[in-house]
PDB file of C-alpha atoms in Angstrom:
ATOM      1  CA  GLY U 164       2.747 -18.835 -10.552  1.00  0.00           C
ATOM      2  CA  ALA U 165       5.204 -16.128 -11.345  1.00  0.00           C
ATOM      3  CA  VAL U 166       7.460 -16.777  -9.008  1.00  0.00           C
ATOM      4  CA  VAL U 167      11.324 -15.255  -9.084  1.00  0.00           C
ATOM      5  CA  SER U 168      13.868 -16.382  -7.055  1.00  0.00           C
ATOM      6  CA  GLN U 169      17.300 -14.366  -5.754  1.00  0.00           C
ATOM      7  CA  HIS U 170      20.206 -15.828  -4.598  1.00  0.00           C
ATOM      8  CA  PRO U 171      22.062 -15.136  -1.877  1.00  0.00           C
ATOM      9  CA  SER U 172      19.006 -13.261   0.264  1.00  0.00           C
ATOM     10  CA  ARG U 173      22.103 -11.506   2.299  1.00  0.00           C
ATOM     11  CA  VAL U 174      25.786 -11.425   1.667  1.00  0.00           C
ATOM     12  CA  ILE U 175      28.704  -9.921   3.397  1.00  0.00           C
ATOM     13  CA  CYS U 176      31.942  -9.591   1.541  1.00  0.00           C
ATOM     14  CA  LYS U 177      35.205  -7.559   2.046  1.00  0.00           C
ATOM     15  CA  SER U 178      36.062  -4.507   0.235  1.00  0.00           C
ATOM     16  CA  GLY U 179      37.261  -5.270  -3.326  1.00  0.00           C
ATOM     17  CA  THR U 180      35.955  -8.745  -3.532  1.00  0.00           C
ATOM     18  CA  SER U 181      33.605  -9.624  -6.270  1.00  0.00           C
ATOM     19  CA  VAL U 182      29.643 -10.852  -5.933  1.00  0.00           C
ATOM     20  CA  LYS U 183      27.899 -12.873  -7.855  1.00  0.00           C
ATOM     21  CA  ILE U 184      23.827 -12.283  -7.345  1.00  0.00           C
ATOM     22  CA  GLU U 185      21.483 -14.785  -8.987  1.00  0.00           C
ATOM     23  CA  CYS U 186      17.990 -14.437 -10.392  1.00  0.00           C
ATOM     24  CA  ARG U 187      15.609 -17.072 -11.588  1.00  0.00           C
ATOM     25  CA  SER U 188      12.038 -17.326 -12.418  1.00  0.00           C
ATOM     26  CA  LEU U 189      10.851 -20.479 -11.068  1.00  0.00           C
ATOM     27  CA  ASP U 190       8.034 -21.122 -13.148  1.00  0.00           C
ATOM     28  CA  PHE U 191       7.624 -18.852 -16.355  1.00  0.00           C
ATOM     29  CA  GLN U 192      10.078 -17.725 -19.172  1.00  0.00           C
ATOM     30  CA  ALA U 193      11.480 -14.329 -18.853  1.00  0.00           C
ATOM     31  CA  THR U 194      13.271 -13.025 -22.142  1.00  0.00           C
ATOM     32  CA  THR U 195      13.442  -9.581 -20.041  1.00  0.00           C
ATOM     33  CA  MET U 196      14.644  -9.486 -16.318  1.00  0.00           C
ATOM     34  CA  PHE U 197      15.479  -5.985 -14.318  1.00  0.00           C
ATOM     35  CA  TRP U 198      17.846  -5.097 -12.043  1.00  0.00           C
ATOM     36  CA  TYR U 199      16.929  -2.842  -9.494  1.00  0.00           C
ATOM     37  CA  ARG U 200      18.976  -1.269  -6.825  1.00  0.00           C
ATOM     38  CA  GLN U 201      17.258   0.469  -3.014  1.00  0.00           C
ATOM     39  CA  PHE U 202      18.861   2.830  -0.416  1.00  0.00           C
ATOM     40  CA  PRO U 203      16.958   2.160   3.065  1.00  0.00           C
ATOM     41  CA  LYS U 204      14.151   4.174   2.998  1.00  0.00           C
ATOM     42  CA  GLN U 205      14.311   5.050  -1.094  1.00  0.00           C
ATOM     43  CA  SER U 206      12.646   3.823  -3.674  1.00  0.00           C
ATOM     44  CA  LEU U 207      13.955   1.611  -5.864  1.00  0.00           C
ATOM     45  CA  MET U 208      16.533   2.767  -8.504  1.00  0.00           C
ATOM     46  CA  LEU U 209      16.498   0.405 -12.356  1.00  0.00           C
ATOM     47  CA  MET U 210      20.388  -0.246 -12.894  1.00  0.00           C
ATOM     48  CA  ALA U 211      20.221  -2.096 -15.933  1.00  0.00           C
ATOM     49  CA  THR U 212      17.523  -4.119 -18.072  1.00  0.00           C
ATOM     50  CA  SER U 213      18.853  -7.687 -19.239  1.00  0.00           C
ATOM     51  CA  ASN U 214      17.171  -9.213 -22.520  1.00  0.00           C
ATOM     52  CA  GLU U 215      18.639 -13.127 -22.939  1.00  0.00           C
ATOM     53  CA  GLY U 216      21.328 -13.534 -25.649  1.00  0.00           C
ATOM     54  CA  SER U 217      22.293 -10.134 -25.522  1.00  0.00           C
ATOM     55  CA  LYS U 218      24.000  -7.390 -23.802  1.00  0.00           C
ATOM     56  CA  ALA U 219      22.352  -5.702 -21.167  1.00  0.00           C
ATOM     57  CA  THR U 220      21.128  -2.033 -21.336  1.00  0.00           C
ATOM     58  CA  TYR U 221      22.838   0.302 -18.489  1.00  0.00           C
ATOM     59  CA  GLU U 222      21.030   3.267 -17.141  1.00  0.00           C
ATOM     60  CA  GLN U 223      22.411   6.490 -17.118  1.00  0.00           C
ATOM     61  CA  GLY U 224      25.229   6.703 -14.259  1.00  0.00           C
ATOM     62  CA  VAL U 225      25.465   2.387 -13.827  1.00  0.00           C
ATOM     63  CA  GLU U 226      28.724   1.436 -14.543  1.00  0.00           C
ATOM     64  CA  LYS U 227      28.730  -1.842 -16.617  1.00  0.00           C
ATOM     65  CA  ASP U 228      32.160  -2.643 -15.792  1.00  0.00           C
ATOM     66  CA  LYS U 229      31.430  -3.048 -12.494  1.00  0.00           C
ATOM     67  CA  PHE U 230      28.140  -4.193 -12.495  1.00  0.00           C
ATOM     68  CA  LEU U 231      28.700  -7.283 -15.087  1.00  0.00           C
ATOM     69  CA  ILE U 232      25.114  -8.513 -15.913  1.00  0.00           C
ATOM     70  CA  ASN U 233      24.621 -11.989 -17.624  1.00  0.00           C
ATOM     71  CA  HIS U 234      21.163 -13.262 -19.469  1.00  0.00           C
ATOM     72  CA  ALA U 235      22.317 -16.661 -20.437  1.00  0.00           C
ATOM     73  CA  SER U 236      18.372 -18.063 -20.286  1.00  0.00           C
ATOM     74  CA  LEU U 237      15.318 -17.571 -19.685  1.00  0.00           C
ATOM     75  CA  THR U 238      15.322 -18.541 -16.694  1.00  0.00           C
ATOM     76  CA  LEU U 239      18.064 -16.897 -15.184  1.00  0.00           C
ATOM     77  CA  SER U 240      20.006 -13.347 -15.137  1.00  0.00           C
ATOM     78  CA  THR U 241      23.096 -12.825 -12.742  1.00  0.00           C
ATOM     79  CA  LEU U 242      24.595  -9.686 -11.747  1.00  0.00           C
ATOM     80  CA  THR U 243      28.157  -9.292 -10.530  1.00  0.00           C
ATOM     81  CA  VAL U 244      28.931  -6.970  -8.155  1.00  0.00           C
ATOM     82  CA  THR U 245      33.097  -6.270  -9.184  1.00  0.00           C
ATOM     83  CA  SER U 246      35.454  -4.678  -6.769  1.00  0.00           C
ATOM     84  CA  ALA U 247      32.716  -3.746  -4.473  1.00  0.00           C
ATOM     85  CA  HIS U 248      33.202  -0.675  -1.949  1.00  0.00           C
ATOM     86  CA  PRO U 249      31.359   0.159   0.688  1.00  0.00           C
ATOM     87  CA  GLU U 250      29.267   2.732  -1.381  1.00  0.00           C
ATOM     88  CA  ASP U 251      27.906  -0.539  -2.960  1.00  0.00           C
ATOM     89  CA  SER U 252      26.370  -1.814  -0.098  1.00  0.00           C
ATOM     90  CA  SER U 253      22.581  -1.825  -0.747  1.00  0.00           C
ATOM     91  CA  PHE U 254      19.366  -3.841  -1.681  1.00  0.00           C
ATOM     92  CA  TYR U 255      20.030  -5.576  -4.690  1.00  0.00           C
ATOM     93  CA  ILE U 256      16.252  -6.303  -6.592  1.00  0.00           C
ATOM     94  CA  CYS U 257      15.688  -8.309  -9.689  1.00  0.00           C
ATOM     95  CA  SER U 258      12.436  -8.558 -11.653  1.00  0.00           C
ATOM     96  CA  ALA U 259      11.226 -10.740 -14.747  1.00  0.00           C
ATOM     97  CA  ASN U 260       8.593  -9.946 -17.082  1.00  0.00           C
ATOM     98  CA  ARG U 261       6.987 -12.954 -18.123  1.00  0.00           C
ATOM     99  CA  VAL U 262       6.697 -13.510 -21.773  1.00  0.00           C
ATOM    100  CA  GLY U 263       3.669 -11.918 -23.617  1.00  0.00           C
ATOM    101  CA  THR U 264       2.474  -9.553 -20.380  1.00  0.00           C
ATOM    102  CA  ASP U 265       3.659  -6.007 -18.670  1.00  0.00           C
ATOM    103  CA  THR U 266       3.635  -7.629 -15.692  1.00  0.00           C
ATOM    104  CA  GLN U 267       6.654  -7.670 -13.719  1.00  0.00           C
ATOM    105  CA  TYR U 268       7.469  -9.863 -10.876  1.00  0.00           C
ATOM    106  CA  PHE U 269       9.714  -9.154  -8.357  1.00  0.00           C
ATOM    107  CA  GLY U 270      12.376 -11.430  -6.603  1.00  0.00           C
ATOM    108  CA  PRO U 271      12.983 -11.504  -2.872  1.00  0.00           C
ATOM    109  CA  GLY U 272      15.901  -8.799  -2.697  1.00  0.00           C
ATOM    110  CA  THR U 273      19.552  -9.439  -1.654  1.00  0.00           C
ATOM    111  CA  ARG U 274      21.228  -7.180   1.270  1.00  0.00           C
ATOM    112  CA  LEU U 275      24.955  -6.412   0.383  1.00  0.00           C
ATOM    113  CA  THR U 276      27.197  -5.462   2.900  1.00  0.00           C
ATOM    114  CA  VAL U 277      30.700  -4.266   1.803  1.00  0.00           C
ATOM    115  CA  LEU U 278      32.771  -4.129   5.000  1.00  0.00           C
TER     116      LEU U 278
ATOM    117  CA  GLY F 295      13.184  14.567 -16.815  1.00  0.00           C
ATOM    118  CA  GLU F 296       9.873  12.335 -16.310  1.00  0.00           C
ATOM    119  CA  SER F 297       8.944  11.668 -12.701  1.00  0.00           C
ATOM    120  CA  VAL F 298       6.450   9.420 -10.903  1.00  0.00           C
ATOM    121  CA  GLY F 299       5.837  10.840  -7.339  1.00  0.00           C
ATOM    122  CA  LEU F 300       3.711  10.658  -4.288  1.00  0.00           C
ATOM    123  CA  HIS F 301       1.534  13.133  -2.303  1.00  0.00           C
ATOM    124  CA  LEU F 302       1.969  11.334   0.955  1.00  0.00           C
ATOM    125  CA  PRO F 303       4.651  10.127   2.390  1.00  0.00           C
ATOM    126  CA  THR F 304       3.226   8.551   5.471  1.00  0.00           C
ATOM    127  CA  LEU F 305      -0.140   7.480   6.267  1.00  0.00           C
ATOM    128  CA  SER F 306      -1.390   6.189   9.752  1.00  0.00           C
ATOM    129  CA  VAL F 307      -4.584   4.194  10.144  1.00  0.00           C
ATOM    130  CA  GLN F 308      -7.086   2.634  12.099  1.00  0.00           C
ATOM    131  CA  GLU F 309      -7.709  -0.781  11.784  1.00  0.00           C
ATOM    132  CA  GLY F 310     -11.224  -1.617   9.529  1.00  0.00           C
ATOM    133  CA  ASP F 311     -10.566   2.192   8.008  1.00  0.00           C
ATOM    134  CA  ASN F 312     -10.558   2.712   4.205  1.00  0.00           C
ATOM    135  CA  SER F 313      -6.732   3.670   3.334  1.00  0.00           C
ATOM    136  CA  ILE F 314      -6.413   6.082   0.341  1.00  0.00           C
ATOM    137  CA  ILE F 315      -2.994   6.277  -1.144  1.00  0.00           C
ATOM    138  CA  ASN F 316      -1.954   9.145  -3.993  1.00  0.00           C
ATOM    139  CA  CYS F 317       0.416   9.439  -6.766  1.00  0.00           C
ATOM    140  CA  ALA F 318       1.255  11.891  -9.325  1.00  0.00           C
ATOM    141  CA  TYR F 319       2.715  11.617 -12.437  1.00  0.00           C
ATOM    142  CA  SER F 320       3.848  13.738 -14.968  1.00  0.00           C
ATOM    143  CA  ASN F 321       4.554  11.918 -18.485  1.00  0.00           C
ATOM    144  CA  SER F 322       0.998  12.524 -20.156  1.00  0.00           C
ATOM    145  CA  ALA F 323       2.322   9.626 -22.680  1.00  0.00           C
ATOM    146  CA  SER F 324       2.541   6.884 -20.137  1.00  0.00           C
ATOM    147  CA  ASP F 325      -0.491   3.849 -20.610  1.00  0.00           C
ATOM    148  CA  TYR F 326       0.151   1.658 -17.922  1.00  0.00           C
ATOM    149  CA  PHE F 327       0.773   2.023 -14.293  1.00  0.00           C
ATOM    150  CA  ILE F 328       1.079  -0.608 -11.328  1.00  0.00           C
ATOM    151  CA  TRP F 329       0.516  -0.060  -7.696  1.00  0.00           C
ATOM    152  CA  TYR F 330       3.247  -2.549  -5.262  1.00  0.00           C
ATOM    153  CA  LYS F 331       3.389  -3.520  -1.666  1.00  0.00           C
ATOM    154  CA  GLN F 332       6.770  -3.978  -0.231  1.00  0.00           C
ATOM    155  CA  GLU F 333       7.338  -5.451   3.203  1.00  0.00           C
ATOM    156  CA  SER F 334      10.578  -4.521   5.156  1.00  0.00           C
ATOM    157  CA  GLY F 335      13.368  -6.661   3.970  1.00  0.00           C
ATOM    158  CA  LYS F 336      11.617  -7.645   1.025  1.00  0.00           C
ATOM    159  CA  GLY F 337      10.982  -7.227  -2.684  1.00  0.00           C
ATOM    160  CA  PRO F 338       7.728  -5.363  -4.175  1.00  0.00           C
ATOM    161  CA  GLN F 339       4.891  -7.147  -4.475  1.00  0.00           C
ATOM    162  CA  PHE F 340       2.156  -6.811  -7.082  1.00  0.00           C
ATOM    163  CA  ILE F 341      -1.106  -5.569  -5.926  1.00  0.00           C
ATOM    164  CA  ILE F 342      -3.161  -4.139  -9.410  1.00  0.00           C
ATOM    165  CA  ASP F 343      -2.477  -2.439 -12.273  1.00  0.00           C
ATOM    166  CA  ILE F 344      -4.213  -0.286 -14.896  1.00  0.00           C
ATOM    167  CA  ARG F 345      -4.047   0.825 -18.333  1.00  0.00           C
ATOM    168  CA  SER F 346      -4.468   4.332 -19.361  1.00  0.00           C
ATOM    169  CA  ASN F 347      -7.966   3.202 -20.840  1.00  0.00           C
ATOM    170  CA  MET F 348      -9.915   2.384 -17.817  1.00  0.00           C
ATOM    171  CA  ASP F 349     -10.863   4.647 -14.890  1.00  0.00           C
ATOM    172  CA  LYS F 350     -10.845   2.516 -12.435  1.00  0.00           C
ATOM    173  CA  ARG F 351      -9.995  -1.181 -11.843  1.00  0.00           C
ATOM    174  CA  GLN F 352     -11.078  -3.047  -8.505  1.00  0.00           C
ATOM    175  CA  GLY F 353      -9.399  -6.294  -7.082  1.00  0.00           C
ATOM    176  CA  GLN F 354      -9.772  -7.818  -3.921  1.00  0.00           C
ATOM    177  CA  ARG F 355     -10.234  -4.387  -1.220  1.00  0.00           C
ATOM    178  CA  VAL F 356      -8.071  -2.693  -3.315  1.00  0.00           C
ATOM    179  CA  THR F 357      -9.246   0.004  -6.126  1.00  0.00           C
ATOM    180  CA  VAL F 358      -6.979   1.753  -8.363  1.00  0.00           C
ATOM    181  CA  LEU F 359      -8.395   4.928  -9.913  1.00  0.00           C
ATOM    182  CA  LEU F 360      -6.668   6.651 -12.521  1.00  0.00           C
ATOM    183  CA  ASN F 361      -7.467  10.482 -13.322  1.00  0.00           C
ATOM    184  CA  LYS F 362      -5.525  11.123 -16.584  1.00  0.00           C
ATOM    185  CA  THR F 363      -6.611  14.904 -16.659  1.00  0.00           C
ATOM    186  CA  VAL F 364      -4.654  15.894 -13.719  1.00  0.00           C
ATOM    187  CA  LYS F 365      -2.016  12.920 -13.617  1.00  0.00           C
ATOM    188  CA  HIS F 366      -3.543  11.292 -10.751  1.00  0.00           C
ATOM    189  CA  LEU F 367      -3.435   7.748  -9.681  1.00  0.00           C
ATOM    190  CA  SER F 368      -4.739   6.442  -6.445  1.00  0.00           C
ATOM    191  CA  LEU F 369      -4.910   3.725  -4.124  1.00  0.00           C
ATOM    192  CA  GLN F 370      -7.909   2.842  -2.253  1.00  0.00           C
ATOM    193  CA  ILE F 371      -7.785  -0.258   0.440  1.00  0.00           C
ATOM    194  CA  ALA F 372     -10.823  -1.309   2.225  1.00  0.00           C
ATOM    195  CA  ALA F 373     -11.064  -2.325   5.712  1.00  0.00           C
ATOM    196  CA  THR F 374      -7.380  -1.836   6.494  1.00  0.00           C
ATOM    197  CA  GLN F 375      -5.523  -4.736   8.144  1.00  0.00           C
ATOM    198  CA  PRO F 376      -2.561  -4.720  10.296  1.00  0.00           C
ATOM    199  CA  GLY F 377      -1.030  -7.163   7.226  1.00  0.00           C
ATOM    200  CA  ASP F 378      -1.456  -4.463   5.202  1.00  0.00           C
ATOM    201  CA  SER F 379       1.240  -2.258   7.215  1.00  0.00           C
ATOM    202  CA  ALA F 380       3.952  -1.610   4.232  1.00  0.00           C
ATOM    203  CA  VAL F 381       5.452   1.063   1.966  1.00  0.00           C
ATOM    204  CA  TYR F 382       3.228   0.931  -1.007  1.00  0.00           C
ATOM    205  CA  PHE F 383       5.008   2.183  -4.581  1.00  0.00           C
ATOM    206  CA  CYS F 384       3.110   3.831  -7.691  1.00  0.00           C
ATOM    207  CA  ALA F 385       5.001   2.690 -10.470  1.00  0.00           C
ATOM    208  CA  GLU F 386       4.240   3.906 -14.801  1.00  0.00           C
ATOM    209  CA  LYS F 387       5.858   2.057 -16.856  1.00  0.00           C
ATOM    210  CA  GLY F 388       7.284   3.897 -20.360  1.00  0.00           C
ATOM    211  CA  TRP F 389       9.597   3.781 -22.753  1.00  0.00           C
ATOM    212  CA  GLY F 390      13.288   4.118 -22.326  1.00  0.00           C
ATOM    213  CA  GLY F 391      14.889   4.325 -25.555  1.00  0.00           C
ATOM    214  CA  SER F 392      15.250   0.532 -26.111  1.00  0.00           C
ATOM    215  CA  ASN F 393      13.316  -1.467 -23.556  1.00  0.00           C
ATOM    216  CA  TYR F 394      10.031  -0.370 -21.772  1.00  0.00           C
ATOM    217  CA  LYS F 395      10.856   0.042 -18.362  1.00  0.00           C
ATOM    218  CA  LEU F 396       9.107   0.891 -15.056  1.00  0.00           C
ATOM    219  CA  THR F 397       9.262   4.289 -13.163  1.00  0.00           C
ATOM    220  CA  PHE F 398       8.769   4.550  -9.169  1.00  0.00           C
ATOM    221  CA  GLY F 399       7.617   6.942  -6.944  1.00  0.00           C
ATOM    222  CA  LYS F 400       8.744   7.443  -3.525  1.00  0.00           C
ATOM    223  CA  GLY F 401       6.588   5.515  -2.091  1.00  0.00           C
ATOM    224  CA  THR F 402       3.931   5.662   0.801  1.00  0.00           C
ATOM    225  CA  LEU F 403       4.691   4.512   4.091  1.00  0.00           C
ATOM    226  CA  LEU F 404       1.004   2.754   5.330  1.00  0.00           C
ATOM    227  CA  THR F 405       0.842   1.914   8.858  1.00  0.00           C
ATOM    228  CA  VAL F 406      -2.112   0.416  10.550  1.00  0.00           C
ATOM    229  CA  ASN F 407      -2.967   0.585  14.129  1.00  0.00           C
ATOM    230  CA  PRO F 408      -5.023  -2.441  15.597  1.00  0.00           C
TER     231      PRO F 408
END
């Protein structure tokens, strides 16, 4: 149990376009989901915390108008990178907290490449 | 600000040996710690966790030790196998103002030589 999926696994887009990444908890409900960004050979950096039915909480330095987060149900959160630029190229990873537990389960990640 | 860091960025061991990966944390108020394994191109995989009211916790081939006096955390892997080769992160759970959140350490690359 506790499987988190992400779609797509890889995406290549042109500069200036928007990209949507989905994060789903497949076999459990998650009131809270998290979005991380990871650059090569670096650690995971939390971008935002997404609570079902409410606005996301963004970390300092993360532009909320550029990284749109929607958490419309207990099993789905989406991250939209708007007007993507090459510097947004990164590995985006989501995680979900199983209701009633402290453990975060991570998705497989989405590799975004902006040309 | 508070941070979680690692002493060793890389560790190379022989297959069958035991591995020890270390982590230092700075937030004395932290009460929950987790070790994750990340293989290349994949998301982090939960290995084991420990709460601050414990000093030691064991899983299958893994043991986590917590020394609150010196704010140190370690992950021990017994009989290391090639499949254990990955980057290992410690993470610290803390209150972020509106939610609990994880702060990750820098990671240690473990290479297991056959």
